[in-house]
Each structure stands twice: as C-alpha cells, then as structure tokens.
PDB file of C-alpha atoms in Angstrom:
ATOM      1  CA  UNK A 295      66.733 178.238  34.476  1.00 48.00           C
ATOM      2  CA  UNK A 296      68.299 174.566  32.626  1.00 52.00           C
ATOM      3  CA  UNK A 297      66.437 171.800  34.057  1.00 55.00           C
ATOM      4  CA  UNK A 298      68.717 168.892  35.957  1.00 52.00           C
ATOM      5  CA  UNK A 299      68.319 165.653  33.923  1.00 57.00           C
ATOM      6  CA  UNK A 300      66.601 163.297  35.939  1.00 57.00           C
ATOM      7  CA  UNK A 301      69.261 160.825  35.240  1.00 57.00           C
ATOM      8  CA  UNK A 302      72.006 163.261  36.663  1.00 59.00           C
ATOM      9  CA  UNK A 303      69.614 163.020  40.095  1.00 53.00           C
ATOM     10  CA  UNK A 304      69.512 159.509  40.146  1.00 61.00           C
ATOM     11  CA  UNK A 305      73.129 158.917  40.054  1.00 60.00           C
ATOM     12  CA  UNK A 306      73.864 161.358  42.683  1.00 55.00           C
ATOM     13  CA  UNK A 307      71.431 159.991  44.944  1.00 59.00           C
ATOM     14  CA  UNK A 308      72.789 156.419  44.707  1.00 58.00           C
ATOM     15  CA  UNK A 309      76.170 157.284  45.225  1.00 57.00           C
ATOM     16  CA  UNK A 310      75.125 159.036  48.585  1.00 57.00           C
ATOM     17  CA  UNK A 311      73.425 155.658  49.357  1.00 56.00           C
ATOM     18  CA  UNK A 312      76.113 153.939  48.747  1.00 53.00           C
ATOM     19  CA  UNK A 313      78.552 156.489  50.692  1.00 54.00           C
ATOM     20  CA  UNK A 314      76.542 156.107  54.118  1.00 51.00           C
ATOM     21  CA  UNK A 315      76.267 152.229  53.385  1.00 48.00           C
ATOM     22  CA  UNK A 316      80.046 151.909  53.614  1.00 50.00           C
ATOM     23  CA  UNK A 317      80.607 154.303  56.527  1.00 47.00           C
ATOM     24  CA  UNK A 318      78.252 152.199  58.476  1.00 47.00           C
ATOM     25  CA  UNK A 319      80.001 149.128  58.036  1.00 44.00           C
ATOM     26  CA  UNK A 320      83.122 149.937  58.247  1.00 42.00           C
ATOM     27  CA  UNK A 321      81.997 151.559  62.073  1.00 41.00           C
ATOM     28  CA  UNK A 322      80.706 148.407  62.907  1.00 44.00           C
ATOM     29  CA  UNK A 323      83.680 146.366  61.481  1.00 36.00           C
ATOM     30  CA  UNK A 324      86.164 148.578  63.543  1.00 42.00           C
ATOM     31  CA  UNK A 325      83.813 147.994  67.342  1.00 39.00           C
ATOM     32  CA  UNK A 326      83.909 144.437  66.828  1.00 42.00           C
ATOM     33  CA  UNK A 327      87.925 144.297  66.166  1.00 45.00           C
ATOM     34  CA  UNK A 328      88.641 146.012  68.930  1.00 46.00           C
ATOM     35  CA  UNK A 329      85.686 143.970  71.102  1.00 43.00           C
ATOM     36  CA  UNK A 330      87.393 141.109  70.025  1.00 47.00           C
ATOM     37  CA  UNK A 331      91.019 142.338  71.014  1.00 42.00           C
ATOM     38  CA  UNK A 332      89.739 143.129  74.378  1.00 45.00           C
ATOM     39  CA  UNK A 333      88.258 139.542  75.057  1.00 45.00           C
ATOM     40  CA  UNK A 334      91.641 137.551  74.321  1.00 48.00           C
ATOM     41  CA  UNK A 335      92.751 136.097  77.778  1.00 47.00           C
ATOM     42  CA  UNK A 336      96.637 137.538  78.664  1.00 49.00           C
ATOM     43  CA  UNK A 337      99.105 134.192  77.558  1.00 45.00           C
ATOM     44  CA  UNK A 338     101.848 135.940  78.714  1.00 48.00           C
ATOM     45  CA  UNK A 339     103.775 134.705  81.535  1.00 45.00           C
ATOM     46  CA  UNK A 340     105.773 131.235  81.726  1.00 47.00           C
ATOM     47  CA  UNK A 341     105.074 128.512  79.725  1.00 44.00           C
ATOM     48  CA  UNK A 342     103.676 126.760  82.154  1.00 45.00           C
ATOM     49  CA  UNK A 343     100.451 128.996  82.324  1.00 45.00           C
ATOM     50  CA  UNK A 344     101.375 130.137  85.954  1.00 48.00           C
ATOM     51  CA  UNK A 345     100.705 133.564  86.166  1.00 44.00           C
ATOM     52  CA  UNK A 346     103.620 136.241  85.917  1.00 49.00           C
ATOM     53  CA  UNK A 347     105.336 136.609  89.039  1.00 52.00           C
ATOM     54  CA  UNK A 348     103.630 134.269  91.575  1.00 53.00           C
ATOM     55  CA  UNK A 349     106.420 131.697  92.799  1.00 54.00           C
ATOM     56  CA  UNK A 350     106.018 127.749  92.370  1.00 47.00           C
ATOM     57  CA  UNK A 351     104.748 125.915  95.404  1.00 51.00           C
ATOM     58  CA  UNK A 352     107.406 124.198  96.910  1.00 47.00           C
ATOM     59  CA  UNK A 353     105.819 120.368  98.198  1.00 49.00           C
ATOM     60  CA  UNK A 354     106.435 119.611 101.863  1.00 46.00           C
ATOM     61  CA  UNK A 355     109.237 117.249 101.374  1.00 45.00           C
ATOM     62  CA  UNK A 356     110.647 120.551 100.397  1.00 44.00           C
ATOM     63  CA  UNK A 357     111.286 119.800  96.526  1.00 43.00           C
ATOM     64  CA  UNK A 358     109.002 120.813  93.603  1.00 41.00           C
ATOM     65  CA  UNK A 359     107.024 118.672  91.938  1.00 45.00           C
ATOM     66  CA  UNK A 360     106.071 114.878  92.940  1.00 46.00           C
ATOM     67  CA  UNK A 361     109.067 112.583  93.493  1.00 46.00           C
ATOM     68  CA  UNK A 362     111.712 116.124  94.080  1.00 43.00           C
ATOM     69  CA  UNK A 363     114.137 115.280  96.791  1.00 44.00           C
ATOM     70  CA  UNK A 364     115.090 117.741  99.541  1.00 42.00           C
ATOM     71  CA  UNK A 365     116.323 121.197  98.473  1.00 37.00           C
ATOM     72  CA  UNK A 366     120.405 121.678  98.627  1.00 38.00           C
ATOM     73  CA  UNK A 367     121.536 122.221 102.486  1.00 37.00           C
ATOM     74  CA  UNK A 368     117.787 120.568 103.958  1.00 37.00           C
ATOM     75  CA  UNK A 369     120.187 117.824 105.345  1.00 37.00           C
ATOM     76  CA  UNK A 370     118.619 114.304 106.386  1.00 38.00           C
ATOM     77  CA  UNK A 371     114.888 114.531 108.509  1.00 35.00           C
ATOM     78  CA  UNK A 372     116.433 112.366 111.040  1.00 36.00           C
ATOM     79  CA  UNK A 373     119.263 114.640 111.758  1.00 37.00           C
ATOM     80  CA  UNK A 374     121.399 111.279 111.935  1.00 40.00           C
ATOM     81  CA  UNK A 375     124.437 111.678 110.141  1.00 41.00           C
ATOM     82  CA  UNK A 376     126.372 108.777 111.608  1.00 43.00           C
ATOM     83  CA  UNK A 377     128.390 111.008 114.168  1.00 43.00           C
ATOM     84  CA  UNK A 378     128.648 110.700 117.798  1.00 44.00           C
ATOM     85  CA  UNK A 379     125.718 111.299 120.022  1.00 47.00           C
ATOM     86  CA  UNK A 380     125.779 114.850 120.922  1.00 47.00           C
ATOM     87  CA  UNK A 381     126.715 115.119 124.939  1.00 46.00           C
ATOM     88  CA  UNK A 382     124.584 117.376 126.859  1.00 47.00           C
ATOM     89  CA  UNK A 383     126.632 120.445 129.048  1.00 43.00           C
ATOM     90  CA  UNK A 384     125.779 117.950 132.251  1.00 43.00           C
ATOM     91  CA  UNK A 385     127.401 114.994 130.323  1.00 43.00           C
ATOM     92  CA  UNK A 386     124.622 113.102 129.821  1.00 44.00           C
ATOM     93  CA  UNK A 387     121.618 111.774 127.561  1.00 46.00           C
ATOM     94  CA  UNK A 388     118.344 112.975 128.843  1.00 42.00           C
ATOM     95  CA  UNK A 389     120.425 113.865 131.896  1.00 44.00           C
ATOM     96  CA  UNK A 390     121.836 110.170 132.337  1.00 45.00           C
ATOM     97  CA  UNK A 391     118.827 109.181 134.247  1.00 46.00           C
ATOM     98  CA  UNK A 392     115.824 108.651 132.002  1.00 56.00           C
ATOM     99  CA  UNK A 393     115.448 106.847 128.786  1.00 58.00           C
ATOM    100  CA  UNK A 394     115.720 109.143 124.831  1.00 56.00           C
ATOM    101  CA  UNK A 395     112.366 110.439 123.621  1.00 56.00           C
ATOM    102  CA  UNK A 396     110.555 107.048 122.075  1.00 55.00           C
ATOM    103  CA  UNK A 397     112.012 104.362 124.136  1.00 53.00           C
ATOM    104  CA  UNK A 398     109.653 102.205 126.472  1.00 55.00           C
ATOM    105  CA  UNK A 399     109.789 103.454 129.799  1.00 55.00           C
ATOM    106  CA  UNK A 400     110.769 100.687 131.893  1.00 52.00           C
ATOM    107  CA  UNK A 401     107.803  99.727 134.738  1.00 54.00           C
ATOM    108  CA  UNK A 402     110.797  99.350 137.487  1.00 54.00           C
ATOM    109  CA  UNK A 403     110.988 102.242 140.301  1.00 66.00           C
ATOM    110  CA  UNK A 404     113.583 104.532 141.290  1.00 89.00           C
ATOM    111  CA  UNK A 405     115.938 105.808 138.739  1.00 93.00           C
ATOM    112  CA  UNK A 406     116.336 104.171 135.835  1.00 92.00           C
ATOM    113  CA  UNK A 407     118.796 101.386 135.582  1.00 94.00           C
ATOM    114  CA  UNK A 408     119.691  97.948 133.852  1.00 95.00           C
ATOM    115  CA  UNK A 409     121.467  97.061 130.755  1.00 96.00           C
ATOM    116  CA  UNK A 410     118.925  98.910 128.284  1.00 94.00           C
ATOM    117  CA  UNK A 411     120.270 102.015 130.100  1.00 94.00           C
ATOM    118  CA  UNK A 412     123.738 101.345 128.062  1.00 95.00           C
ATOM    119  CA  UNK A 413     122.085  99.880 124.768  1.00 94.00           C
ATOM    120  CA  UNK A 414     119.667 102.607 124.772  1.00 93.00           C
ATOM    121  CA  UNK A 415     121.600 105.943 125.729  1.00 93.00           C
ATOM    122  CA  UNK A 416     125.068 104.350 123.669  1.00 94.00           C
ATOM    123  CA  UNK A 417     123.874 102.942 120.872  1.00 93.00           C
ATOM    124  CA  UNK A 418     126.522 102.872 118.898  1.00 91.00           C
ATOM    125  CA  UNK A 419     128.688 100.747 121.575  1.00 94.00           C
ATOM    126  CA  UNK A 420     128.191  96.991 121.802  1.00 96.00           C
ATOM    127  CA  UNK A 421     127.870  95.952 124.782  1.00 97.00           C
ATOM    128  CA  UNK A 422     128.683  92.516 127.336  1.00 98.00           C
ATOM    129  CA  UNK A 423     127.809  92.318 131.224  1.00 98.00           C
ATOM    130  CA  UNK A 424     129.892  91.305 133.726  1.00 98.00           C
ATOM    131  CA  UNK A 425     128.493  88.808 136.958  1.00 97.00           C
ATOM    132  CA  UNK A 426     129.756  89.023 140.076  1.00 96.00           C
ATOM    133  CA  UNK A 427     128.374  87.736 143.059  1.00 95.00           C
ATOM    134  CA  UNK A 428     125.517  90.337 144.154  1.00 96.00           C
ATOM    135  CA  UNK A 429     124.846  92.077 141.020  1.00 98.00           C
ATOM    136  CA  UNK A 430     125.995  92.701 137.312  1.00 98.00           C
ATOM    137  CA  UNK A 431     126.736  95.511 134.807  1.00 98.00           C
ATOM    138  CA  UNK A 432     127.924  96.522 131.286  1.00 98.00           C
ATOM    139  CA  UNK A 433     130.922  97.593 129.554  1.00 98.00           C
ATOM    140  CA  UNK A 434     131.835  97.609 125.859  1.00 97.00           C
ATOM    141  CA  UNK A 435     132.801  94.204 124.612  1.00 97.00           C
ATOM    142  CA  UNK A 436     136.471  94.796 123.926  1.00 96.00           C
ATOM    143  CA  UNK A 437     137.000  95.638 128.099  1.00 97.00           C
ATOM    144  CA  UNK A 438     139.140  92.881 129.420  1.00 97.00           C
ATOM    145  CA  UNK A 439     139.494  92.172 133.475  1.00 95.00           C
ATOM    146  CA  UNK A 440     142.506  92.713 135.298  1.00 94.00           C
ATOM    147  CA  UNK A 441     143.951  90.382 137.649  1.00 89.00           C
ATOM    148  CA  UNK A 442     144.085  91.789 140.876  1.00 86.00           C
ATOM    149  CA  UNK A 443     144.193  90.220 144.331  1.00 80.00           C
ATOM    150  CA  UNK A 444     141.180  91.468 146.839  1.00 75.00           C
ATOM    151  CA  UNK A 445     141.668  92.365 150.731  1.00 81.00           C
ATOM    152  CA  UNK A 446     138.592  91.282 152.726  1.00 81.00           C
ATOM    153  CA  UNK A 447     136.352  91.796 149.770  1.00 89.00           C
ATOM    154  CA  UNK A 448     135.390  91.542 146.065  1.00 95.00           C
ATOM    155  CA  UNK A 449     136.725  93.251 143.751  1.00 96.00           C
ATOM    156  CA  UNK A 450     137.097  93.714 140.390  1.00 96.00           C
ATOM    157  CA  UNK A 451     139.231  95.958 137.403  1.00 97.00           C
ATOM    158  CA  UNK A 452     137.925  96.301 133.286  1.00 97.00           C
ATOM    159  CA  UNK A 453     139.687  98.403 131.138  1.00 97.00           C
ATOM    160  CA  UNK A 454     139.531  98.961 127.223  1.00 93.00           C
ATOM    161  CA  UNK A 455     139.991 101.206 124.506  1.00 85.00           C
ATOM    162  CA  UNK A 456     140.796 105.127 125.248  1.00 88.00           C
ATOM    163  CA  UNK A 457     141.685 104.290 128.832  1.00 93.00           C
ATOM    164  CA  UNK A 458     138.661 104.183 130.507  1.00 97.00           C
ATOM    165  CA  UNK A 459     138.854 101.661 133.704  1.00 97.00           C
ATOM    166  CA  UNK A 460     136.130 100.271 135.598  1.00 98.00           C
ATOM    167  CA  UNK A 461     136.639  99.207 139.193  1.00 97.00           C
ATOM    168  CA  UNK A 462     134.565  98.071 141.987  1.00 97.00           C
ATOM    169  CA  UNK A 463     134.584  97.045 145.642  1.00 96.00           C
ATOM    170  CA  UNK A 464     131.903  94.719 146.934  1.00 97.00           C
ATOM    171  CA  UNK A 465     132.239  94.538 150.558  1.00 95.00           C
ATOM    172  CA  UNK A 466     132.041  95.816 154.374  1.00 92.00           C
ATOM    173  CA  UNK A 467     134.081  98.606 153.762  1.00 90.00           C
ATOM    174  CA  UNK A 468     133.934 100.193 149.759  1.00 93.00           C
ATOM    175  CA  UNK A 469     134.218 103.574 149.505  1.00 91.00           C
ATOM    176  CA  UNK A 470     133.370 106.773 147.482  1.00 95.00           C
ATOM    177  CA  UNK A 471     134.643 109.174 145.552  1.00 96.00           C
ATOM    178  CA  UNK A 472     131.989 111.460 146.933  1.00 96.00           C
ATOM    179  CA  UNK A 473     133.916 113.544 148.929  1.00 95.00           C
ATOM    180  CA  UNK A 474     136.631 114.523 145.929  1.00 95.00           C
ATOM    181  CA  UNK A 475     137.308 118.322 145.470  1.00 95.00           C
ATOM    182  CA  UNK A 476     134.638 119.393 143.072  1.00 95.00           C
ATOM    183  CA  UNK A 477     132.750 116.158 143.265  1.00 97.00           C
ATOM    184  CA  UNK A 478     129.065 116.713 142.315  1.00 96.00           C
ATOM    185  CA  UNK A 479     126.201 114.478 144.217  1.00 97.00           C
ATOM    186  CA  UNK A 480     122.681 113.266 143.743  1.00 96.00           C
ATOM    187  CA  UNK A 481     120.758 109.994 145.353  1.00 96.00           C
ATOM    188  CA  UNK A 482     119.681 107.465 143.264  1.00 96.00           C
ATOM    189  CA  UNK A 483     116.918 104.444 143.587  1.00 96.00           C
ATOM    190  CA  UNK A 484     118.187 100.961 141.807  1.00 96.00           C
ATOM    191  CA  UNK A 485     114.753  99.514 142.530  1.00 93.00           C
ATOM    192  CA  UNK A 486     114.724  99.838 146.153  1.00 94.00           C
ATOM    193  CA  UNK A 487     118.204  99.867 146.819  1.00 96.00           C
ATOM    194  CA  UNK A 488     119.595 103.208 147.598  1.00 97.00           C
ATOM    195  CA  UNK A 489     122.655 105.444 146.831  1.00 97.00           C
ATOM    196  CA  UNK A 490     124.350 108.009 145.528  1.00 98.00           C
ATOM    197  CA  UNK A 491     125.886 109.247 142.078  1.00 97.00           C
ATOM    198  CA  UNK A 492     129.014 111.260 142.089  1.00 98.00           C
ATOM    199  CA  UNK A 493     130.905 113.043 138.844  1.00 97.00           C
ATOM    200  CA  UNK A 494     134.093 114.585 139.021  1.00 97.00           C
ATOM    201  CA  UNK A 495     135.450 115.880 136.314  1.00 95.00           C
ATOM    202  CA  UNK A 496     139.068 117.547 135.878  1.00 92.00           C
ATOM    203  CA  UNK A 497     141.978 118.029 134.288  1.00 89.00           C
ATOM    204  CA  UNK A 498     143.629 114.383 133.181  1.00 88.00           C
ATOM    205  CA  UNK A 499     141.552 112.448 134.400  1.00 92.00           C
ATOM    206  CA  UNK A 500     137.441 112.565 134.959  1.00 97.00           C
ATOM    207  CA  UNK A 501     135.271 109.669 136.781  1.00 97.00           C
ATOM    208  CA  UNK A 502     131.914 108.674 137.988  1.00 98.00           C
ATOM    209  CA  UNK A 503     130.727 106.680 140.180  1.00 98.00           C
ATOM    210  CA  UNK A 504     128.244 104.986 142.338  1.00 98.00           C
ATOM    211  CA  UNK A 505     128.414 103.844 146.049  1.00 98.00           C
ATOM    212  CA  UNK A 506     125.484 101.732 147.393  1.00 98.00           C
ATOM    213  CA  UNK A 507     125.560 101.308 151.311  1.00 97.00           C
ATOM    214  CA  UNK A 508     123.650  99.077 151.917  1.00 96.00           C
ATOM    215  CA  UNK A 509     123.440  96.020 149.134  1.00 97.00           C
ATOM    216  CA  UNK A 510     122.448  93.292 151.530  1.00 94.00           C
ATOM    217  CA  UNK A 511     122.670  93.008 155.660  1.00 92.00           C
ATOM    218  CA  UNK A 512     123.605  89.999 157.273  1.00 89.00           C
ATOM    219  CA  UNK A 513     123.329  90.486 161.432  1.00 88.00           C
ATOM    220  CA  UNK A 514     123.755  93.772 161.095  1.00 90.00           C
ATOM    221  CA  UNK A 515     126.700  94.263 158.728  1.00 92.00           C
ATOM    222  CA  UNK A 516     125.888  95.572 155.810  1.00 94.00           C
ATOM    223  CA  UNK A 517     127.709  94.910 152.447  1.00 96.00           C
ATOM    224  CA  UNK A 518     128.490  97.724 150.465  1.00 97.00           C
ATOM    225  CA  UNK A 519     129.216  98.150 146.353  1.00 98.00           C
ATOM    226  CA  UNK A 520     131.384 101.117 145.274  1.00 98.00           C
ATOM    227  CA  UNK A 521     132.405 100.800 141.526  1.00 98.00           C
ATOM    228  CA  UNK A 522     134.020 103.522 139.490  1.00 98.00           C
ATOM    229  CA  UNK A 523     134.717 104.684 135.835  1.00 98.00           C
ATOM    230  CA  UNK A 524     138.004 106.519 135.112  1.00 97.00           C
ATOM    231  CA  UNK A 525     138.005 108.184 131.762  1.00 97.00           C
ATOM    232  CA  UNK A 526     140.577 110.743 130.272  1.00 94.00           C
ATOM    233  CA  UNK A 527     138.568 112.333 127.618  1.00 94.00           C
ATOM    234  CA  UNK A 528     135.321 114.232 128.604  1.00 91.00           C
ATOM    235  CA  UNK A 529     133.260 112.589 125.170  1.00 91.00           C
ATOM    236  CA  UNK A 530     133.702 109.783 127.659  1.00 94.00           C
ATOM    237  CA  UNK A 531     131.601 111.046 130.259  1.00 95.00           C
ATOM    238  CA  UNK A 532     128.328 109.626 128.397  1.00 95.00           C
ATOM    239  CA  UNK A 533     130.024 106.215 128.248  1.00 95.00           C
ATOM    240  CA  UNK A 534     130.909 106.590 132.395  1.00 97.00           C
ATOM    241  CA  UNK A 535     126.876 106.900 132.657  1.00 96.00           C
ATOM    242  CA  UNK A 536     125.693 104.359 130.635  1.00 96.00           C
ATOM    243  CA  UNK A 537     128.036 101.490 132.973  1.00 97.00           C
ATOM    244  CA  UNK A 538     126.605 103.206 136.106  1.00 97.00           C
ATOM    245  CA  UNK A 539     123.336 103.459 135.145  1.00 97.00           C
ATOM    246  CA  UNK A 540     123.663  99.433 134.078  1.00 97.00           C
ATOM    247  CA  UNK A 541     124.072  98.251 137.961  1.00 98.00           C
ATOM    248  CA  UNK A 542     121.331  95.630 138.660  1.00 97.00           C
ATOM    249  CA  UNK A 543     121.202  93.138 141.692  1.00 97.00           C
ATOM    250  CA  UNK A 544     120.310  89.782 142.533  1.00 91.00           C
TER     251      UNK A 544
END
C-alpha cells in the first residue's frame, strides 16, 4: 500500500479547520441580523409619531391643538347670536313672573315686579317710566302719551312703535279685561297689594293686563288701577309682560 505524504494530511486537515471556522461565523452573523431586525421599534404611522389609527384628541374648546378655535357648525358658547329673545309657548320669560337664570333675586314679596322686571326680561328694549299719581311703570322710550280727557278718574294712553298701546284707569270704578272670551287668569302679589293678571290673545289683536282692586281706601272707597297693553303681533306678548310686571306704588 503507497504511504499518504504527511504534507498531503496536513493540508487537508487545515482546510477542514478552516471549513467549520467559517460555518460558525457565518451562523452567528445571520442570529444577530435577524436579532437586530426584530428589536427596531415600528416608525410607521404619521409623522407625528401617533400611532396608526388612533384619532387626535380634540381639546375641550373643541379645536385641536392649543389656541384652535371652535370646530365648523359649534356656533358661539353663549348661544347669543344677537336675535330676539326666544318667547316661551306661555309668552313669557321664565313664565313672566320670575327673574332669567343669574339675575339677583329681588328681596321684595309677592310676585316679582318693578322696573328691573322690563330691563331684565327685555333687554334689548330701552326703557323710561311713567309717574302718575299712585304708582309708576315702564314702556320703551319712543312711547309717547295721548291726550285724552278722564271721567271721574285718572287716566292715561302710551303708544309706540308696532302698535302696541298702553292704557290705564286709576280710580273708583277701573275695570278688567278678565272676563273676555278666552281670557286666561292668575293672582298676583305687588308687595302686598293684590290682583290679578289676565292674557288674551286672538286674532288681530292680543292684550294683557292687570287690575288691582284695592290700591288705597279712603272711608271705605277703595281706588282701583286697571291698565292694559294692546299688541297686534304675538312676539309682542313678552313686551305686554315686561310693562305689567313694571307696576310699583307709592
């Protein structure tokens, strides 16, 4: 049998060396790669690093980001757009009666009444009051009086703009407008003097109005107030209140 040269062994076993030396490494070059790949954190997405999908947080204010004003359509916070005060189904403001949500309460008794009754409930109407002899009230500054001649008592015509007329009847024998065909009634306390409310509304023409039977009593005779507001247009109604609800005496 030839003998292998010992060089020819040599060789062969450094070139199997060398084979599992570069199998080795080129294992352990692959597992980190991939290790690697695997620990990248996921930049896809928007540029603003948000996450894929979730939505932007809209602020309070309802805009996004600091400063954003309202989204289209979210309309003023006040809800005042410069249009008429909305008149409730009964015709009135907090039912005509009691003052709007944040206005001091006045510390009188009875229903509420005085000239912040029309400054507070019409707002948007400026306002003068009238004196007569017993008591006083409101109506909107461009109301002018009427001349008219009284019959055993004192009375008294302002009209103005979208014919609305305010009359009254101080005296033994004023009357009411109480007993009208679909007239509706409810007392009412002007600090300690008593009454009644009436509103009649129709067709043409609507009114309210107040009749107080007893003002002041002299020997046993009492004087009474009646005092009216004539109004064609039912938006009016609210303005009928306000002058009503603005009686005060003394």
């Amino acid at each position: 049998m030839p003998r292998t040269s010992p060089l020819i062994v040599l060789l062969c076993a450094l070139a199997l060396i060398a084979s599992a030396c570069g199998s080795d490494g080129t294992t352990d070059l692959a597992v980190a790669d991939d290790s690697d790949a695997q620990s990248q954190p996921d930049t896809e997405g928007d540029a603003s690093g948000d996450s894929a999908g979730e939505p932007i947080p809209v602020e309070p204010d309802g805009g996004i980001g600091d400063g954003a004003e309202p989204l289209p359509g979210a309309g003023d916070s006040n809800g005042d757009d410069g249009g008429p005060i909305p008149v409730e189904p009964d015709g009135g403001i907090g039912d005509g009666a009691e003052p709007l949500p944040g206005a001091e309460t006045p510390e009188d008794t009875g229903t509420w009444h005085g000239a912040e009754v029309a400054e507070t409930n019409c707002p948007r109407t400026e306002w003068k009051r009238v004196e007569a002899s017993a008591f006083s009230f409101s109506v909107p500054v461009d109301f002018t009086e009427a001349d008219v001649q009284p019959i055993d008592s004192e009375v008294g015509v302002w009209a103005g703009g979208n014919n609305i007329e305010v009359s009254y009847d101080y005296g033994w024998y004023s009357g009411s407008i109480n007993s009208t065909p679909g007239a509706e009634n409810e007392p009412i306390d002007y600090s300690g003097i008593t009454g009644e409310l009436t509103i009649v509304r129709a067709d043409g023409e609507s009114m309210i109005g107040v009749l107080f039977p007893e003002v002041v009593v002299v020997d046993g005779q009492a004087d009474r107030l009646g005092l009216t507001v004539r109004f064609a247009d039912v938006n009016d109604e609210i303005v009928g209140r306000c002058i009503v609800g603005s009686i005060t005496f003394g």
